[in-house]
Coordinates of C-alpha atoms and ligand atoms in Angstrom, one line a residue:
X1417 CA 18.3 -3.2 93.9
X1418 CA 16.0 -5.8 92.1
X1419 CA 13.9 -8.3 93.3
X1420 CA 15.2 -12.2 93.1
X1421 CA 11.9 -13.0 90.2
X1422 CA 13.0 -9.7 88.0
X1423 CA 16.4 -10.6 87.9
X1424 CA 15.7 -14.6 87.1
X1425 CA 13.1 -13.6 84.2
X1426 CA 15.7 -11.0 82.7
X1427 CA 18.5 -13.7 83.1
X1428 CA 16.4 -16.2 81.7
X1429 CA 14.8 -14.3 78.6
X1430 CA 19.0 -13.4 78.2
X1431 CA 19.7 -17.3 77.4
X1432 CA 20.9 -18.3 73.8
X1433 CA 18.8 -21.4 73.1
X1434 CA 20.8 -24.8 71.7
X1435 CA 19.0 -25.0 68.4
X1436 CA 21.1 -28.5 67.8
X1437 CA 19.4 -31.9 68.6
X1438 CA 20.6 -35.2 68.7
X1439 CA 18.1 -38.5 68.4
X1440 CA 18.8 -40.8 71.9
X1441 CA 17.3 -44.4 73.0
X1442 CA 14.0 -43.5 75.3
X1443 CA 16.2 -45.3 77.9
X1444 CA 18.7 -43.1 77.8
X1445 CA 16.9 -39.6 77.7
X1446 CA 16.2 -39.4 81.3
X1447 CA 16.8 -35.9 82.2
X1448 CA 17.0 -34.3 78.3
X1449 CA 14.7 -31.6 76.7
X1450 CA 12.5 -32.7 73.9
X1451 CA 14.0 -30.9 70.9
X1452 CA 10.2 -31.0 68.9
X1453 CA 6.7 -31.8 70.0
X1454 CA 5.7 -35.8 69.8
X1455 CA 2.8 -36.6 67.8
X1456 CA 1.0 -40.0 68.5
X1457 CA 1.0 -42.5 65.5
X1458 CA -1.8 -44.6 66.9
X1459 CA -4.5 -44.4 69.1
X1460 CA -3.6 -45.6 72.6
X1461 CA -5.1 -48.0 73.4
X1462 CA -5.5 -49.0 70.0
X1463 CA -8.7 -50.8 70.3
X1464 CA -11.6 -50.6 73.2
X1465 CA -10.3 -52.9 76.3
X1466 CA -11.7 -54.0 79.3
X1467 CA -10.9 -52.3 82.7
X1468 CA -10.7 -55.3 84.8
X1469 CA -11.5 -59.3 84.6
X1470 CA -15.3 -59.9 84.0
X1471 CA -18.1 -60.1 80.6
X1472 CA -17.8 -58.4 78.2
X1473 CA -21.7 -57.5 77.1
X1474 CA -23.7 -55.5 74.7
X1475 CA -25.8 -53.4 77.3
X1476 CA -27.6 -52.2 78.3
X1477 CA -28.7 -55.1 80.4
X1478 CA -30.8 -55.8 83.9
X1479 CA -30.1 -56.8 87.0
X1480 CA -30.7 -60.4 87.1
X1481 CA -30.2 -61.2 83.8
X1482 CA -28.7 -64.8 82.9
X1483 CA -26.5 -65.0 79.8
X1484 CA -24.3 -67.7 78.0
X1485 CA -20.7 -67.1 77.8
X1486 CA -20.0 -67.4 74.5
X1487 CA -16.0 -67.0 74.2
X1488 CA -13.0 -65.9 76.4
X1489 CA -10.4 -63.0 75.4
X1490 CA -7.0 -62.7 77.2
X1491 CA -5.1 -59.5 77.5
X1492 CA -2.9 -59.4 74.7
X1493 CA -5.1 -61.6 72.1
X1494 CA -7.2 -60.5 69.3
X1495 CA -10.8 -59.2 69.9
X1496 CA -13.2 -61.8 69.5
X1497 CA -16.8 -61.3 68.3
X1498 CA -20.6 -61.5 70.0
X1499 CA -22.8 -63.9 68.0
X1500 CA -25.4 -62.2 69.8
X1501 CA -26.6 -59.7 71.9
X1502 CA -28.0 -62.4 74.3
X1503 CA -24.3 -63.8 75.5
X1504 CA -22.1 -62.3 77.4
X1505 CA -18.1 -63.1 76.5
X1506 CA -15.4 -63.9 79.2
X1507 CA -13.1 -60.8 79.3
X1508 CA -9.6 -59.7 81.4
X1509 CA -8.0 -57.0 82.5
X1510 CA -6.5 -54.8 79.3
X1511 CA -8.1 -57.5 76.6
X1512 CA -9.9 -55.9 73.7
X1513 CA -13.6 -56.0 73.9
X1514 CA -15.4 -58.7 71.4
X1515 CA -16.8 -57.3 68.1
X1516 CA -20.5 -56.1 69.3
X1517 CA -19.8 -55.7 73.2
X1518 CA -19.7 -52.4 74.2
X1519 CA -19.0 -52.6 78.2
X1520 CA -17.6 -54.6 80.6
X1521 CA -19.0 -56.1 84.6
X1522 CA -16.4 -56.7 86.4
X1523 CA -16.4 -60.7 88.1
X1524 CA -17.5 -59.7 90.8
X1525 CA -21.0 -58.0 90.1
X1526 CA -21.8 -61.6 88.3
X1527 CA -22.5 -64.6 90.5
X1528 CA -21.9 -68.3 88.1
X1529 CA -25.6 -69.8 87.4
X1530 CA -26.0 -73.1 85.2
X1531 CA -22.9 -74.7 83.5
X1532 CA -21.4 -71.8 81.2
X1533 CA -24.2 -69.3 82.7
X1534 CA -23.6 -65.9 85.2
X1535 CA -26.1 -64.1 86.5
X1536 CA -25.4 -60.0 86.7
X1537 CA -25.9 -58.4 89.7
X1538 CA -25.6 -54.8 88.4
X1539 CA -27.7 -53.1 85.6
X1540 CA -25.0 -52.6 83.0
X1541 CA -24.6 -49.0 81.0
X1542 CA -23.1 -48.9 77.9
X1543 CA -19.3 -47.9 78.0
X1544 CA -19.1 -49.1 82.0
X1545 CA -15.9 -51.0 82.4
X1546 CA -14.4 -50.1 79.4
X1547 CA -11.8 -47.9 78.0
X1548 CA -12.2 -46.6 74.9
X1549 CA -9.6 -46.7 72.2
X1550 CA -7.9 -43.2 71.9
X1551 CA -8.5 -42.5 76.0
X1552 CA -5.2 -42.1 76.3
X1553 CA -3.4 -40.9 73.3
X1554 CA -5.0 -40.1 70.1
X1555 CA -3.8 -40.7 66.7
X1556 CA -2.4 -37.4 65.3
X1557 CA -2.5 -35.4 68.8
X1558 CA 0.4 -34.3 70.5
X1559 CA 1.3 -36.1 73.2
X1560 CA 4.6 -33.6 74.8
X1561 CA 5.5 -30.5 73.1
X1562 CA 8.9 -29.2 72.6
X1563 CA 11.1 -28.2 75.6
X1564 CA 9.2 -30.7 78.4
X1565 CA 11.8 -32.1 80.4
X1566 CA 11.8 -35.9 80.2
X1567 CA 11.0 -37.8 83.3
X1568 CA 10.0 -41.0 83.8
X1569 CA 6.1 -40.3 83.2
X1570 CA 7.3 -38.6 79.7
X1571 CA 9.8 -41.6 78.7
X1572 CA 6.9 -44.0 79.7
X1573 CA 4.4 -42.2 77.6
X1574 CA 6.6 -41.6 74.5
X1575 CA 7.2 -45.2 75.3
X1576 CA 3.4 -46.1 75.3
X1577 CA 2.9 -44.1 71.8
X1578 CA 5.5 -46.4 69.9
X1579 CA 8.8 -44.2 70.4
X1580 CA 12.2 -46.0 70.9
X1581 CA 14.1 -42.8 70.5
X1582 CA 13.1 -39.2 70.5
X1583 CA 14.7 -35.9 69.9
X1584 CA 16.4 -34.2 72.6
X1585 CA 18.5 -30.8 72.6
X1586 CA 22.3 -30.7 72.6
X1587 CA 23.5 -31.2 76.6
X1588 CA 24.5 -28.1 77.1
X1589 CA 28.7 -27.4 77.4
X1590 CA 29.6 -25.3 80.3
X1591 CA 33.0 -23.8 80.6
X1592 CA 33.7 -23.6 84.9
X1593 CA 36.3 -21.6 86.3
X1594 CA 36.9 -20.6 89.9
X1595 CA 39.6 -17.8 90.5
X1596 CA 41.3 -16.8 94.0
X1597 CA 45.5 -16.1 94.5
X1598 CA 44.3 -18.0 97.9
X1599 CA 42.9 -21.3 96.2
X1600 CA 44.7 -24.7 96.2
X1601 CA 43.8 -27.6 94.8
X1602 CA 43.0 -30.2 96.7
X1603 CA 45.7 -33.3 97.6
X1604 CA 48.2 -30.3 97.5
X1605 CA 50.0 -29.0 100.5
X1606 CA 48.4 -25.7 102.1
X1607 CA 51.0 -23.0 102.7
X1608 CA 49.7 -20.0 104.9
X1609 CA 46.7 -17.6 103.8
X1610 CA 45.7 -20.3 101.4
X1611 CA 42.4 -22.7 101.3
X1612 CA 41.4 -25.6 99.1
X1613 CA 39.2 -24.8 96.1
X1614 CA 35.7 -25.9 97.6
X1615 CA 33.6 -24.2 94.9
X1616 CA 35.2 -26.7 91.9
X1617 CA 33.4 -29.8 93.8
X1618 CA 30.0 -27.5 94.5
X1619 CA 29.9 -26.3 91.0
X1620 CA 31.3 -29.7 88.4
X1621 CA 28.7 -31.6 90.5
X1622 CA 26.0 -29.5 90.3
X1623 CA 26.6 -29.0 86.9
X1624 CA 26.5 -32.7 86.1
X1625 CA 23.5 -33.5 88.1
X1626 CA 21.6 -30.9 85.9
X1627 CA 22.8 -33.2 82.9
X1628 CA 25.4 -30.4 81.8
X1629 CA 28.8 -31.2 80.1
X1630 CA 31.5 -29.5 82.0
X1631 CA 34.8 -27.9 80.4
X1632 CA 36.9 -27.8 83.5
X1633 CA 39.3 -24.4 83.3
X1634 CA 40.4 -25.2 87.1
X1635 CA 41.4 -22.3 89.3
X1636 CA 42.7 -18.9 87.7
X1637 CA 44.9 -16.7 89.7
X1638 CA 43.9 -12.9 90.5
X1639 CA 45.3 -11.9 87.1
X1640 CA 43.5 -10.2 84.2
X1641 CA 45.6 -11.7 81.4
X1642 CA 45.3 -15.0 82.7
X1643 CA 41.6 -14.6 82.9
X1644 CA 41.1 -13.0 79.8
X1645 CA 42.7 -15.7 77.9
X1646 CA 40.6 -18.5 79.6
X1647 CA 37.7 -17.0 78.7
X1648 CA 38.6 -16.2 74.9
X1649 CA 39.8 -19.7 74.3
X1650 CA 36.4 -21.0 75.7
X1651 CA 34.3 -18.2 74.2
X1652 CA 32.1 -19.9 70.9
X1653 CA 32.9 -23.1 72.3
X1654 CA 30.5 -23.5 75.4
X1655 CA 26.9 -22.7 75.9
X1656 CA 27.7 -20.8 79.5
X1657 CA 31.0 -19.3 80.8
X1658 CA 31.0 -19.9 84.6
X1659 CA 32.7 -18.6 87.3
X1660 CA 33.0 -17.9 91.1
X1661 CA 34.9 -15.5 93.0
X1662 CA 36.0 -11.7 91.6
X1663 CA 32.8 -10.2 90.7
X1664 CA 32.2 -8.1 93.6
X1665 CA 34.0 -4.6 94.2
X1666 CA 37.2 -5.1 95.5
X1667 CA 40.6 -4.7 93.5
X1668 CA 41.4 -8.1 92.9
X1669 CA 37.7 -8.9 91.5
X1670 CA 39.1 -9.2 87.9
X1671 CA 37.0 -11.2 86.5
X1672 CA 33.8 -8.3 85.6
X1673 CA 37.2 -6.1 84.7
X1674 CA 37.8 -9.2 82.2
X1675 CA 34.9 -9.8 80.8
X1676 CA 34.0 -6.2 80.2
X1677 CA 37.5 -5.4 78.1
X1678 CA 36.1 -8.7 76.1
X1679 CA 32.6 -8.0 75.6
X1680 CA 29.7 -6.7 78.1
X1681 CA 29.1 -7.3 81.5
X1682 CA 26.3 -6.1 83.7
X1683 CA 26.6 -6.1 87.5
X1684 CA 23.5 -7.1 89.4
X1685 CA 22.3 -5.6 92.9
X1686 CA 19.5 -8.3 93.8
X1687 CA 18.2 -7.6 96.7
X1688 CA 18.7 -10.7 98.3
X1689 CA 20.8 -12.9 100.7
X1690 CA 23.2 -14.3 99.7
X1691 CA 23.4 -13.5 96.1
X1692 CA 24.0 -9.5 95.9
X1693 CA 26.6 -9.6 93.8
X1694 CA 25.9 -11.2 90.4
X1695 CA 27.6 -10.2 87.4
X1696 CA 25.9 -11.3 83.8
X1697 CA 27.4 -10.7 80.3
X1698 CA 28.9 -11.6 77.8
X1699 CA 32.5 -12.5 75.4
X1700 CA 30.7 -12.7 71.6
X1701 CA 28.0 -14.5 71.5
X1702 CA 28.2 -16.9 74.6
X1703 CA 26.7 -15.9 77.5
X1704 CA 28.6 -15.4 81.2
X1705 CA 27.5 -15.7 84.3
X1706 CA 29.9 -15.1 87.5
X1707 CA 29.1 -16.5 90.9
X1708 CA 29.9 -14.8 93.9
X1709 CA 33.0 -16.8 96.1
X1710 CA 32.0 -17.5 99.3
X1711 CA 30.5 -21.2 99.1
X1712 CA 27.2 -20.7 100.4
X1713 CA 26.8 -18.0 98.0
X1714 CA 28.6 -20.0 95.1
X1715 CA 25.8 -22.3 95.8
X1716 CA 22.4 -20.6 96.4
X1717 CA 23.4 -18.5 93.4
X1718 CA 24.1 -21.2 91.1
X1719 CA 20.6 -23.0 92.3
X1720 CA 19.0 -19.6 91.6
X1721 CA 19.8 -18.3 88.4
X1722 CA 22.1 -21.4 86.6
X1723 CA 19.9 -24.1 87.1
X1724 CA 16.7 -21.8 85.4
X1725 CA 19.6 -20.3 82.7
X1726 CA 20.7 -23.7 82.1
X1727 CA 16.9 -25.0 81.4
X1728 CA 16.3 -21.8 79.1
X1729 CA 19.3 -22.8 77.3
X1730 CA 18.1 -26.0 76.7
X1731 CA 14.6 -24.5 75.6
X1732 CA 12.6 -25.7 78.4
X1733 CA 8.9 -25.1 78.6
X1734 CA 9.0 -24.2 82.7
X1735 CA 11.9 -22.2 83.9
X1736 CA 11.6 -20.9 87.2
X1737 CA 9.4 -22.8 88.9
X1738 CA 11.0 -23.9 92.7
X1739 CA 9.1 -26.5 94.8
X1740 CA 8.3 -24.6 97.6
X1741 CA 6.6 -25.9 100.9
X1742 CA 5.7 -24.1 103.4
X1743 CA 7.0 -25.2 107.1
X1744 CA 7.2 -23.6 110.3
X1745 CA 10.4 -22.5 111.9
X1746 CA 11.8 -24.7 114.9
X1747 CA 13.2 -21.3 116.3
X1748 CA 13.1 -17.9 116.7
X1749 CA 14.9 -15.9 113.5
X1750 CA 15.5 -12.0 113.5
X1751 CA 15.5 -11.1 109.4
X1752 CA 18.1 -8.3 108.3
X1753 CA 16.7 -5.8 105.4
X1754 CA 16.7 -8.2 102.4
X1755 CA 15.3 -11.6 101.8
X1756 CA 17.4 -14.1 102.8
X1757 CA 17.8 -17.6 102.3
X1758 CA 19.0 -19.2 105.6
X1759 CA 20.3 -22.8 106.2
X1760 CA 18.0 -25.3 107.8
X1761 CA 17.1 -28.9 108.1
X1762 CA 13.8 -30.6 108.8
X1763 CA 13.1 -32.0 112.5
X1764 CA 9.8 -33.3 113.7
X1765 CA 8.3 -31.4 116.5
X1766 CA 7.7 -33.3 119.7
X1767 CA 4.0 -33.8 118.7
X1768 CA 5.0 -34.8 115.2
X1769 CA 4.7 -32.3 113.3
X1770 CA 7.6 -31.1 111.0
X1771 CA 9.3 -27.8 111.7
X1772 CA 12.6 -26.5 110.1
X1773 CA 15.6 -26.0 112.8
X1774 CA 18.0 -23.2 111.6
X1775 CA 21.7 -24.0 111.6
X1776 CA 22.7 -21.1 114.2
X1777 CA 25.8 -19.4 112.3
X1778 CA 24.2 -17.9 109.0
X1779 CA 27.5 -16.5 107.4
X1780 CA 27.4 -17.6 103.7
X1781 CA 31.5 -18.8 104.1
X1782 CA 30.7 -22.0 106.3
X1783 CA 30.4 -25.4 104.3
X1784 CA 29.7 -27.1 107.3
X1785 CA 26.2 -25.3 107.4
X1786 CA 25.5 -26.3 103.9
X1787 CA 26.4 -29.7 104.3
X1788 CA 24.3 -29.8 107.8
X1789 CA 21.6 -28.3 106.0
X1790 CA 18.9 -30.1 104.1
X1791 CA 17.3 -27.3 102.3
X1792 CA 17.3 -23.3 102.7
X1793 CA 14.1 -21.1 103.8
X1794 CA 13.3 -17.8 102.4
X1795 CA 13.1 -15.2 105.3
X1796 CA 10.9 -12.1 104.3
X1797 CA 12.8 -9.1 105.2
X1798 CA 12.5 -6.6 108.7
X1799 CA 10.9 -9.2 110.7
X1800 CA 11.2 -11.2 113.8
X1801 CA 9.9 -14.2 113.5
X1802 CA 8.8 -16.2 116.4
X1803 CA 9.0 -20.3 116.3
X1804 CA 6.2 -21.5 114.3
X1805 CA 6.2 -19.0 111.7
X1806 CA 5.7 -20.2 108.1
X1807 CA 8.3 -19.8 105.6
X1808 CA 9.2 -20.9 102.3
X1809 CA 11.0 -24.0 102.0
X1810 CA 13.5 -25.1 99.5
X1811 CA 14.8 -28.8 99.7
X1812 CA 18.0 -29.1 98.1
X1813 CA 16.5 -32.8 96.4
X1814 CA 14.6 -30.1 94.7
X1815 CA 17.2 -27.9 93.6
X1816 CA 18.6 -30.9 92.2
X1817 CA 15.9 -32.2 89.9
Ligands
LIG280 P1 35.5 -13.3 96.2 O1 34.1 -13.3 95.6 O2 36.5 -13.7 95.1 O3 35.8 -11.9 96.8 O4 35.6 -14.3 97.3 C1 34.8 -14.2 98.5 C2 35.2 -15.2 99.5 O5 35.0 -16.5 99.1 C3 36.7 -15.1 99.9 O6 36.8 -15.4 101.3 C4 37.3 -16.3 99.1 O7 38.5 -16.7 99.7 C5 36.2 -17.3 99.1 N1 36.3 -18.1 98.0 C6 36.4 -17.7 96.7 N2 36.5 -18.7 95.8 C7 36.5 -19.9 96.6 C8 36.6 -21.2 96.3 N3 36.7 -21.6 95.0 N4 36.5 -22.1 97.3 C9 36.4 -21.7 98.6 N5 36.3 -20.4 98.9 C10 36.4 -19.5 97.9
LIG281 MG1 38.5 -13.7 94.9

C-alpha cells in the first residue's frame, strides 16, 4: 500500500494543466490562479513619503535643535521643496518628502518653540521616518509569479502596482457523477433498499467552493453502458471526470470496469483511513478520478487528492500544503493499522485550553459525524492514545480555502 504524500505527489504531477487564460476585474479574481507572473510598472511608493505626521528635515540634526517650518505637504499632494537645510517642512502620514529632506520626526519627538518654530527632541538619522520609494514594489520586479492563488493580500498588491485586471487560468470544468442502483434523488419518494444521493450535495458544493465549474451528470445506475456513455460524452469536454461509488472490488463497482474498456485506469491501495480505495485514470486525454461511496470517504477523499488535483490543474505554485495544528485529544483513541483520519470537533478543556473531542462512532457511512464534526485528526497507526495526546488537526475552514 502507499503512503497518503506518495500517492498525492503522483496524482498531482498526473494533472493536465489549463494552458487557457482569461483577463478578469481584480475585484472579481478572488479565488483564481494567476495565468503569468506580474511585473510592477512603477515604483511603489513612487516617491520617498513620510511614515507618520511630523518634519520633514535634511538630517542629520541634534537634539535640541530649533528650525523654521518652512512649508506643509498633505498626503496625497505634490512634494514640496527645502529652501534650506536650516528649516524643517510640516509633513503627514503617506505625503512625499520635500525636495532636499531626507527623513522624517514624528510630532511627537518635537515640542512647538517661537511662532512657526519646533524644537527636536531626538537626534535625527538620515532615512528615519521615511519610506523610501521602491520599498514596496520596484519598477520592473515581479511582484506574484505565475500559478499564486489570489487572495485578498495578492488582489490588494496587484491593486497597489496599478492592475485593474490580471490574467487568471480557465476555472476549471469538472464533470460529477455519483453511481448506486440504491440512489434516489432527493424530493423523490424512497421505496425499500434505497437512500437519497448525499454525495451530489457533498461533491457540487465542494466543487464550487474551490471555484470549479460543475457539469452535473446526476446519478448513474450500476450499468456499464450507461456509465460508459456518460463518461465518453463528457471526455475532451471537462478538465476532471468525477465520481463516487463503484471503484472498490465488488461486482457492481463498474465504474474502474468502465473506465478501463475506455482508456486506463489505475487502482490505488493508500494506506489510509478512509480513502483505500481510489481509482485514477483516464478516457483520452482527460483525467479521472473516482471517489470511494460511503460519504465520509466521498469526502476526506475528495479534500485529499481533488482539492490538490484541482490546484495542479489550475497550475498552482503550492499544491499540497494542509494547515495542520497540532491539538490534544479530549479522549482516549485506540488506532487500527493505517493512519486514519477520525472525526472531531474542538472543545475547551475545563482550564481553557483547547482539546479535540472525538465523535464516538468512527464508521465512514455516518453524515451525522461529519456534519457534528468540525475538522478531522490524523491518528498515527498501532497506538493507543491516551487524552492529551497531540495529533494533527485538519479544520474543514481549511479544507475549504
Ligand atoms: P460503493 O463505493 O459504490 O460500494 O458504495 C459504498 C457505500 O456508500 C454503499 O453503502 C453505498 O450505498 C454508499 N453510497 C454510494 N454512493 C452514495 C451516495 N451518492 N450517497 C450516499 N451514499 C452512497
Ligand atoms: Mg455502489
Amino acid at each position: 500500500m502507499e503512503s497518503l504524500s506518495s500517492a498525492q505527489h503522483r496524482l498531482v504531477a498526473q494533472m493536465p494543466r489549463i494552458a487557457d487564460f482569461e483577463w478578469v476585474p481584480v475585484r472579481e479574481a478572488a479565488g483564481r490562479y494567476l495565468a503569468v507572473d506580474v511585473v510592477a510598472e512603477q515604483d511603489v511608493p513612487s516617491a520617498p513619503v513620510s511614515l507618520f505626521d511630523g518634519y520633514a528635515l535634511h538630517a542629520p540634526a541634534a537634539v535640541d535643535w530649533v528650525a523654521d517650518v518652512a512649508g506643509t505637504t498633505f498626503a496625497g499632494e505634490p512634494a514640496g521643496q527645502l529652501p534650506n537645510q536650516q528649516v524643517v517642512w510640516r509633513i503627514f502620514t503617506g505625503a512625499p518628502l520635500p525636495v532636499g529632506a531626507n527623513a522624517v520626526v514624528a510630532q511627537e519627538s518635537t515640542v512647538s518653540a517661537e511662532q512657526g518654530q519646533i524644537v527636536l527632541k531626538e537626534a535625527m538619522k538620515p532615512g528615519a521616518g521615511v519610506r523610501p520609494q521602491g520599498a514596496d514594489s520596484q519598477r520592473g520586479a515581479r511582484v506574484l509569479a505565475a500559478g499564486h492563488r489570489l487572495d485578498a493580500a495578492a488582489l490588494a498588491l496587484l491593486t497597489s502596482v496599478g492592475r485593474a485586471s490580471v490574467p487568471v487560468v480557465r476555472r476549471p470544468r469538472v464533470a460529477v457523477f455519483t453511481t448506486g442502483d440504491e440512489l434516489v434523488e432527493p424530493g423523490q419518494p424512497l421505496p425499500p433498499g434505497k437512500i437519497y444521493d448525499a454525495n451530489h450535495p457533498l461533491l457540487s458544493v465542494s466543487l464550487a467552493r474551490l471555484g470549479a465549474e460543475v457539469v452535473d451528470l446526476g446519478v448513474l445506475p450500476d450499468d456499464l453502458a450507461a456509465i460508459k456513455s456518460a463518461l465518453i460524452e463528457q471526455a475532451g469536454r471537462v478538465d476532471l471526470l468525477l465520481t463516487s461509488g463503484g471503484v472498490s472490488v465488488g461486482d457492481a463497482d463498474l465504474v474502474r470496469a468502465a473506465v478501463s474498456e475506455l482508456g486506463s485506469i489505475d487502482a490505488w491501495r493508500v494506506f489510509l483511513k478512509p480513502g483505500k480505495p481510489l481509482a485514477y485514470g483516464r478516457v483520452g486525454q482527460t483525467p479521472f478520478i473516482g471517489l470511494p461511496g460511503n460519504p465520509v470517504s466521498t469526502f476526506v477523499t475528495f479534500q485529499l487528492f481533488v482539492r490538490p488535483a484541482l490546484r495542479a490543474i489550475q497550475g498552482a505554485d503550492a499544491g499540497l500544503d494542509s494547515p495542520v495544528i497540532r491539538l490534544p485529544l479530549a479522549t482516549d483513541y485506540v488506532a487500527g493499522d493505517r493512519p486514519e483520519f477520525i472525526r472531531v470537533r474542538r472543545v475547551l478543556s475545563p482550564s481553557g485550553e483547547t482539546a479535540l473531542e472525538i465523535f464516538p462512532n468512527q464508521n465512514s457511512g455516518l453524515l451525522s459525524s461529519l456534519a457534528w464534526a468540525d475538522g478531522v485528526a490524523l491518528v498515527p497507526p498501532d497506538q493507543r492514545l491516551s487524552a492529551g495526546s497531540p495529533v494533527d488537526y485538519f479544520p474543514f475552514d481549511g479544507w475549504f480555502s
